[in-house]
Short mmCIF file of C-alpha atoms in Angstrom, two decimals:
data_model
loop_
_atom_site.label_atom_id
_atom_site.label_comp_id
_atom_site.label_asym_id
_atom_site.label_seq_id
_atom_site.Cartn_x
_atom_site.Cartn_y
_atom_site.Cartn_z
CA UNK A 1 0.00 0.00 0.00
CA UNK A 2 1.22 3.54 -0.71
CA UNK A 3 1.76 6.26 1.86
CA UNK A 4 -1.30 8.26 0.75
CA UNK A 5 -2.70 7.98 4.26
CA UNK A 6 0.17 9.99 5.78
CA UNK A 7 -0.33 13.49 7.14
CA UNK A 8 -1.40 16.28 4.78
CA UNK A 9 2.08 17.82 4.70
CA UNK A 10 3.48 14.73 3.04
CA UNK A 11 5.74 13.91 5.96
CA UNK A 12 6.30 10.27 6.78
CA UNK A 13 5.89 9.25 10.41
CA UNK A 14 9.47 8.17 11.04
CA UNK A 15 8.73 6.05 14.10
CA UNK A 16 6.10 3.83 12.46
CA UNK A 17 6.96 2.12 9.14
CA UNK A 18 4.53 2.16 6.22
CA UNK A 19 3.59 -1.53 6.50
CA UNK A 20 2.53 -1.14 10.11
CA UNK A 21 0.64 2.07 9.37
CA UNK A 22 -1.14 0.34 6.48
CA UNK A 23 -2.27 -2.46 8.80
CA UNK A 24 -3.50 0.10 11.36
CA UNK A 25 -5.34 2.07 8.68
CA UNK A 26 -7.12 -1.06 7.49
CA UNK A 27 -8.15 -2.01 11.03
CA UNK A 28 -9.41 1.51 11.72
CA UNK A 29 -11.48 1.44 8.53
CA UNK A 30 -13.11 -1.80 9.67
CA UNK A 31 -14.09 0.04 12.86
CA UNK A 32 -15.41 3.03 10.83
CA UNK A 33 -12.67 5.37 12.01
CA UNK A 34 -10.91 7.66 9.52
CA UNK A 35 -7.23 8.58 9.67
CA UNK A 36 -6.90 12.36 9.92
CA UNK A 37 -3.10 12.57 10.21
CA UNK A 38 -0.09 10.60 11.36
CA UNK A 39 2.42 11.57 14.02
CA UNK A 40 5.76 9.92 14.86
CA UNK A 41 4.27 7.91 17.72
CA UNK A 42 0.62 7.56 16.79
CA UNK A 43 -2.36 8.63 14.72
CA UNK A 44 -5.12 11.22 14.90
CA UNK A 45 -8.49 9.77 13.93
CA UNK A 46 -12.00 10.99 13.20
CA UNK A 47 -14.72 8.97 15.00
CA UNK A 48 -17.46 7.14 13.07
CA UNK A 49 -19.93 10.00 13.51
CA UNK A 50 -17.54 12.39 11.79
CA UNK A 51 -18.38 14.95 14.44
CA UNK A 52 -16.41 16.34 17.34
CA UNK A 53 -12.69 16.70 17.94
CA UNK A 54 -10.12 14.39 16.46
CA UNK A 55 -8.90 11.72 18.86
CA UNK A 56 -5.29 10.70 19.25
CA UNK A 57 -4.26 7.03 19.54
CA UNK A 58 -0.70 6.31 20.65
CA UNK A 59 0.83 3.36 18.79
CA UNK A 60 4.50 3.23 19.76
CA UNK A 61 4.04 0.49 22.35
CA UNK A 62 1.75 -1.52 20.09
CA UNK A 63 4.45 -1.40 17.43
CA UNK A 64 7.05 -2.40 20.01
CA UNK A 65 5.02 -5.57 20.65
CA UNK A 66 4.32 -6.11 16.95
CA UNK A 67 8.04 -6.18 16.14
CA UNK A 68 8.39 -9.25 18.35
CA UNK A 69 5.96 -11.36 16.29
CA UNK A 70 5.52 -12.40 12.66
CA UNK A 71 3.80 -9.86 10.40
CA UNK A 72 1.07 -12.41 9.75
CA UNK A 73 0.00 -11.89 13.36
CA UNK A 74 -0.25 -8.11 13.03
CA UNK A 75 -3.86 -7.81 11.81
CA UNK A 76 -5.31 -9.75 14.75
CA UNK A 77 -3.05 -7.98 17.27
CA UNK A 78 -3.84 -4.54 15.90
CA UNK A 79 -7.57 -5.17 15.64
CA UNK A 80 -7.75 -6.42 19.23
CA UNK A 81 -5.87 -3.35 20.46
CA UNK A 82 -7.89 -0.86 18.44
CA UNK A 83 -11.17 -2.61 19.07
CA UNK A 84 -10.68 -2.25 22.80
CA UNK A 85 -9.38 1.31 22.61
CA UNK A 86 -12.00 2.66 20.22
CA UNK A 87 -14.64 1.09 22.41
CA UNK A 88 -13.35 3.24 25.25
CA UNK A 89 -13.15 6.33 23.03
CA UNK A 90 -16.76 5.83 22.04
CA UNK A 91 -17.80 5.62 25.69
CA UNK A 92 -18.85 8.43 28.03
CA UNK A 93 -17.60 11.82 26.86
CA UNK A 94 -15.01 13.55 29.03
CA UNK A 95 -16.75 16.55 30.61
CA UNK A 96 -15.63 20.04 29.64
CA UNK A 97 -14.99 20.75 33.31
CA UNK A 98 -12.25 18.42 34.56
CA UNK A 99 -13.19 19.16 38.16
CA UNK A 100 -16.18 16.86 37.54
CA UNK A 101 -13.70 13.95 37.29
CA UNK A 102 -11.21 15.28 39.86
CA UNK A 103 -11.30 11.99 41.79
CA UNK A 104 -10.12 10.13 38.68
CA UNK A 105 -7.14 12.34 37.88
CA UNK A 106 -3.74 10.66 38.16
CA UNK A 107 -0.16 11.74 37.39
CA UNK A 108 1.86 9.92 34.75
CA UNK A 109 5.66 9.94 34.59
CA UNK A 110 7.27 9.29 31.24
CA UNK A 111 9.26 10.61 28.34
CA UNK A 112 8.21 14.02 26.98
CA UNK A 113 5.71 14.22 24.15
CA UNK A 114 6.71 15.88 20.91
CA UNK A 115 3.22 16.69 19.62
CA UNK A 116 1.82 20.19 19.33
CA UNK A 117 -1.67 21.71 19.25
CA UNK A 118 -4.88 21.13 21.16
CA UNK A 119 -4.35 17.36 21.34
CA UNK A 120 -0.99 17.80 23.03
CA UNK A 121 -1.02 16.39 26.57
CA UNK A 122 -0.36 18.89 29.31
CA UNK A 123 2.94 18.26 31.06
CA UNK A 124 5.68 19.72 33.21
CA UNK A 125 9.30 18.53 33.30
CA UNK A 126 10.60 16.68 36.34
CA UNK A 127 13.85 18.63 36.86
CA UNK A 128 17.02 16.58 36.77
CA UNK A 129 15.52 13.62 34.88
CA UNK A 130 14.64 14.51 31.30
CA UNK A 131 11.21 13.08 32.09
CA UNK A 132 7.79 14.71 32.12
CA UNK A 133 4.82 14.59 34.47
CA UNK A 134 1.45 14.44 32.71
CA UNK A 135 -2.11 14.31 33.95
CA UNK A 136 -4.50 11.54 32.93
CA UNK A 137 -8.10 10.61 33.65
CA UNK A 138 -8.26 7.05 34.95
CA UNK A 139 -10.88 4.70 33.49
CA UNK A 140 -11.46 1.03 34.39
CA UNK A 141 -9.46 -0.33 31.43
CA UNK A 142 -7.55 2.65 30.06
CA UNK A 143 -6.69 6.29 30.65
CA UNK A 144 -7.08 9.56 28.75
CA UNK A 145 -4.41 12.24 28.76
CA UNK A 146 -5.44 15.69 29.94
CA UNK A 147 -4.69 18.12 27.13
CA UNK A 148 -4.07 21.84 27.07
CA UNK A 149 -7.44 22.24 25.37
CA UNK A 150 -9.21 20.39 28.22
CA UNK A 151 -7.54 22.66 30.77
CA UNK A 152 -8.57 25.74 28.82
CA UNK A 153 -12.20 24.59 28.81
CA UNK A 154 -11.98 23.86 32.55
CA UNK A 155 -10.41 27.21 33.36
CA UNK A 156 -7.74 25.63 35.56
CA UNK A 157 -3.98 25.28 35.24
CA UNK A 158 -2.47 21.82 35.16
CA UNK A 159 -0.35 22.63 38.20
CA UNK A 160 -3.54 23.37 40.14
CA UNK A 161 -4.86 19.85 39.42
CA UNK A 162 -1.57 17.99 39.87
CA UNK A 163 -1.59 18.08 43.68
CA UNK A 164 -5.01 16.46 43.71
CA UNK A 165 -3.89 13.84 41.20
CA UNK A 166 -0.90 12.98 43.40
CA UNK A 167 -3.22 12.69 46.38
CA UNK A 168 -5.47 10.33 44.41
CA UNK A 169 -2.50 8.17 43.49
CA UNK A 170 -1.31 8.01 47.09
CA UNK A 171 -4.77 6.96 48.22
CA UNK A 172 -4.63 4.13 45.67
CA UNK A 173 -1.16 2.98 46.69
CA UNK A 174 -0.85 0.29 49.41
CA UNK A 175 1.54 1.13 52.23
CA UNK A 176 3.45 -2.07 51.42
CA UNK A 177 3.64 -1.29 47.70
CA UNK A 178 7.46 -1.29 47.73
CA UNK A 179 8.52 -4.79 48.71
CA UNK A 180 12.04 -6.05 49.54
CA UNK A 181 13.37 -8.49 46.98
CA UNK A 182 16.51 -9.71 48.74
CA UNK A 183 17.85 -10.36 52.22
CA UNK A 184 21.27 -9.14 51.10
CA UNK A 185 20.44 -5.71 49.70
CA UNK A 186 17.65 -3.32 50.60
CA UNK A 187 16.28 -2.72 47.10
CA UNK A 188 12.49 -2.44 47.01
CA UNK A 189 10.41 -3.15 43.91
CA UNK A 190 6.92 -1.84 43.25
CA UNK A 191 4.68 -3.46 40.64
CA UNK A 192 0.88 -3.37 40.62
CA UNK A 193 0.37 -3.41 36.85
CA UNK A 194 -2.20 -0.63 36.99
CA UNK A 195 -0.23 1.68 34.70
CA UNK A 196 0.92 4.06 37.44
CA UNK A 197 3.90 2.29 39.05
CA UNK A 198 6.48 4.60 37.48
CA UNK A 199 4.43 7.61 38.60
CA UNK A 200 4.63 6.33 42.18
CA UNK A 201 8.28 7.35 42.07
CA UNK A 202 6.89 10.83 42.79
CA UNK A 203 5.73 9.46 46.18
CA UNK A 204 8.98 7.70 47.16
CA UNK A 205 9.81 9.89 50.15
CA UNK A 206 6.29 9.38 51.48
CA UNK A 207 6.16 5.63 50.86
CA UNK A 208 9.59 4.74 52.27
CA UNK A 209 10.98 5.00 55.81
CA UNK A 210 13.22 8.01 56.27
CA UNK A 211 16.63 7.74 54.64
CA UNK A 212 19.00 10.61 55.62
CA UNK A 213 20.97 10.40 52.37
CA UNK A 214 17.96 9.84 50.13
CA UNK A 215 17.15 7.09 47.64
CA UNK A 216 18.31 5.72 44.33
CA UNK A 217 15.33 5.36 42.03
CA UNK A 218 14.84 3.53 38.74
CA UNK A 219 11.75 3.67 36.51
CA UNK A 220 12.63 1.49 33.52
CA UNK A 221 9.02 1.07 32.39
CA UNK A 222 5.54 2.31 33.16
CA UNK A 223 4.84 -0.71 35.35
CA UNK A 224 8.07 -0.93 37.37
CA UNK A 225 9.67 1.06 40.13
CA UNK A 226 12.86 0.24 42.04
CA UNK A 227 13.94 2.15 45.15
CA UNK A 228 17.14 1.72 47.18
CA UNK A 229 17.91 3.72 50.34
CA UNK A 230 21.38 5.24 50.04
CA UNK A 231 24.08 3.82 52.28
CA UNK A 232 27.87 3.55 52.13
CA UNK A 233 27.63 -0.25 51.96
CA UNK A 234 25.16 -0.08 49.07
CA UNK A 235 27.65 1.91 46.98
CA UNK A 236 29.71 -1.26 46.57
CA UNK A 237 26.79 -2.90 44.75
CA UNK A 238 25.37 0.11 42.97
CA UNK A 239 25.65 -1.69 39.62
CA UNK A 240 22.66 -3.84 40.61
CA UNK A 241 20.09 -1.06 40.21
CA UNK A 242 21.69 0.15 36.99
CA UNK A 243 21.45 -3.33 35.48
CA UNK A 244 17.80 -3.53 36.57
CA UNK A 245 17.05 -0.21 34.86
CA UNK A 246 19.02 -0.98 31.70
CA UNK A 247 17.67 -4.48 31.11
CA UNK A 248 14.02 -3.76 31.86
CA UNK A 249 14.05 -0.57 29.82
CA UNK A 250 15.30 -2.54 26.83
CA UNK A 251 12.88 -5.45 27.15
CA UNK A 252 9.58 -4.21 28.53
CA UNK A 253 6.68 -2.35 26.95
CA UNK A 254 6.00 1.27 27.86
CA UNK A 255 9.70 2.09 28.51
CA UNK A 256 10.47 5.19 30.58
CA UNK A 257 14.21 5.48 31.33
CA UNK A 258 17.34 3.36 31.62
CA UNK A 259 18.91 5.94 33.95
CA UNK A 260 19.24 5.80 37.72
CA UNK A 261 18.18 8.87 39.69
CA UNK A 262 18.95 10.05 43.18
CA UNK A 263 16.10 11.58 45.19
CA UNK A 264 17.03 13.67 48.23
CA UNK A 265 15.04 16.27 50.14
CA UNK A 266 12.39 16.50 47.43
CA UNK A 267 14.85 17.05 44.56
CA UNK A 268 15.79 14.65 41.76
CA UNK A 269 19.34 14.30 40.41
CA UNK A 270 20.83 12.17 37.62
CA UNK A 271 23.16 9.57 39.14
CA UNK A 272 25.62 8.50 36.48
CA UNK A 273 26.50 4.79 36.39
CA UNK A 274 28.33 3.18 33.47
CA UNK A 275 29.04 -0.54 33.28
CA UNK A 276 31.51 -2.12 30.88
CA UNK A 277 33.05 -5.57 30.68
CA UNK A 278 35.99 -4.46 32.79
CA UNK A 279 34.93 -1.53 34.96
CA UNK A 280 32.20 0.35 36.76
CA UNK A 281 32.17 4.16 36.60
CA UNK A 282 30.03 6.19 38.99
CA UNK A 283 29.43 9.93 38.48
CA UNK A 284 27.30 11.24 41.36
CA UNK A 285 26.15 14.87 41.59
CA UNK A 286 28.12 17.18 43.90
CA UNK A 287 25.25 17.21 46.39
CA UNK A 288 25.63 13.48 46.91
CA UNK A 289 28.87 13.92 48.84
CA UNK A 290 27.07 16.31 51.18
CA UNK A 291 24.41 13.67 51.76
CA UNK A 292 27.03 11.01 52.50
CA UNK A 293 28.50 13.23 55.18
CA UNK A 294 25.24 12.93 57.07
CA UNK A 295 25.85 9.17 57.24
CA UNK A 296 29.43 9.38 58.36
CA UNK A 297 29.55 12.00 61.08
CA UNK A 298 30.60 14.81 58.75
CA UNK A 299 33.39 13.06 56.80
CA UNK A 300 32.69 10.97 53.71
CA UNK A 301 34.02 7.49 54.38
CA UNK A 302 34.74 8.29 58.02
CA UNK A 303 33.41 6.73 61.20
CA UNK A 304 30.26 8.21 62.79
#
């Protein structure tokens, strides 16, 4: 099939090859949806009624799964995905006033979006990470991103709604969410599979017992969170959390980051860790040495 179904500017969506987009277009047509335009990570569609705003469907993670199977399996996989998602899109309309669904707002933590315009999800950067915090409306089987256009209709800023979304997420997070995985090291793993495990990294200092020097945090995918209280002894095995982040980021759907971060006193910092066949290189931020002093009576490496 040709690329006639690409966006009106003639640009090819670089992230999604033509064969995959053709299969998606065919499946959408079977569901009476029309492709309006393509974007690098998804497609804007017009619903069967032909009325109302265009709706965006993200496809990058579907394509990630499709690459792992034979192309003959694509039509069934794509139709199942789109059939479920368009069923949700055709469901109850999101109210113009987001305060009517305030109890269903949740934060999402992930890589920044590149899209522009009224369908662009609202977001703010999480300083020190290269990641972005978005707002979503939680539904039983999916979620809908809060867009700038939704906020304009509501008359509220995203920042004003974010605190409530964080509170909702905390209320839906068990106190024992972060569970120890080893008797030898104090790494905790959180995994509920509800789509918000990475976002729970924003609650780490509330969920974990106090740690004077903070926590190492890894969010390799949407559904995984690893937390490790900082200690001098743990530095000797710091490669463990880096390997967890690197391997799960590479292999799991909905990837977020292969980096390890350090969270201390409400701030996030990149914590550089490089692993080769012969050596381990650690590049902590300057503030980390200050934190270590609190563990060692004022002298890094010294006795309390």
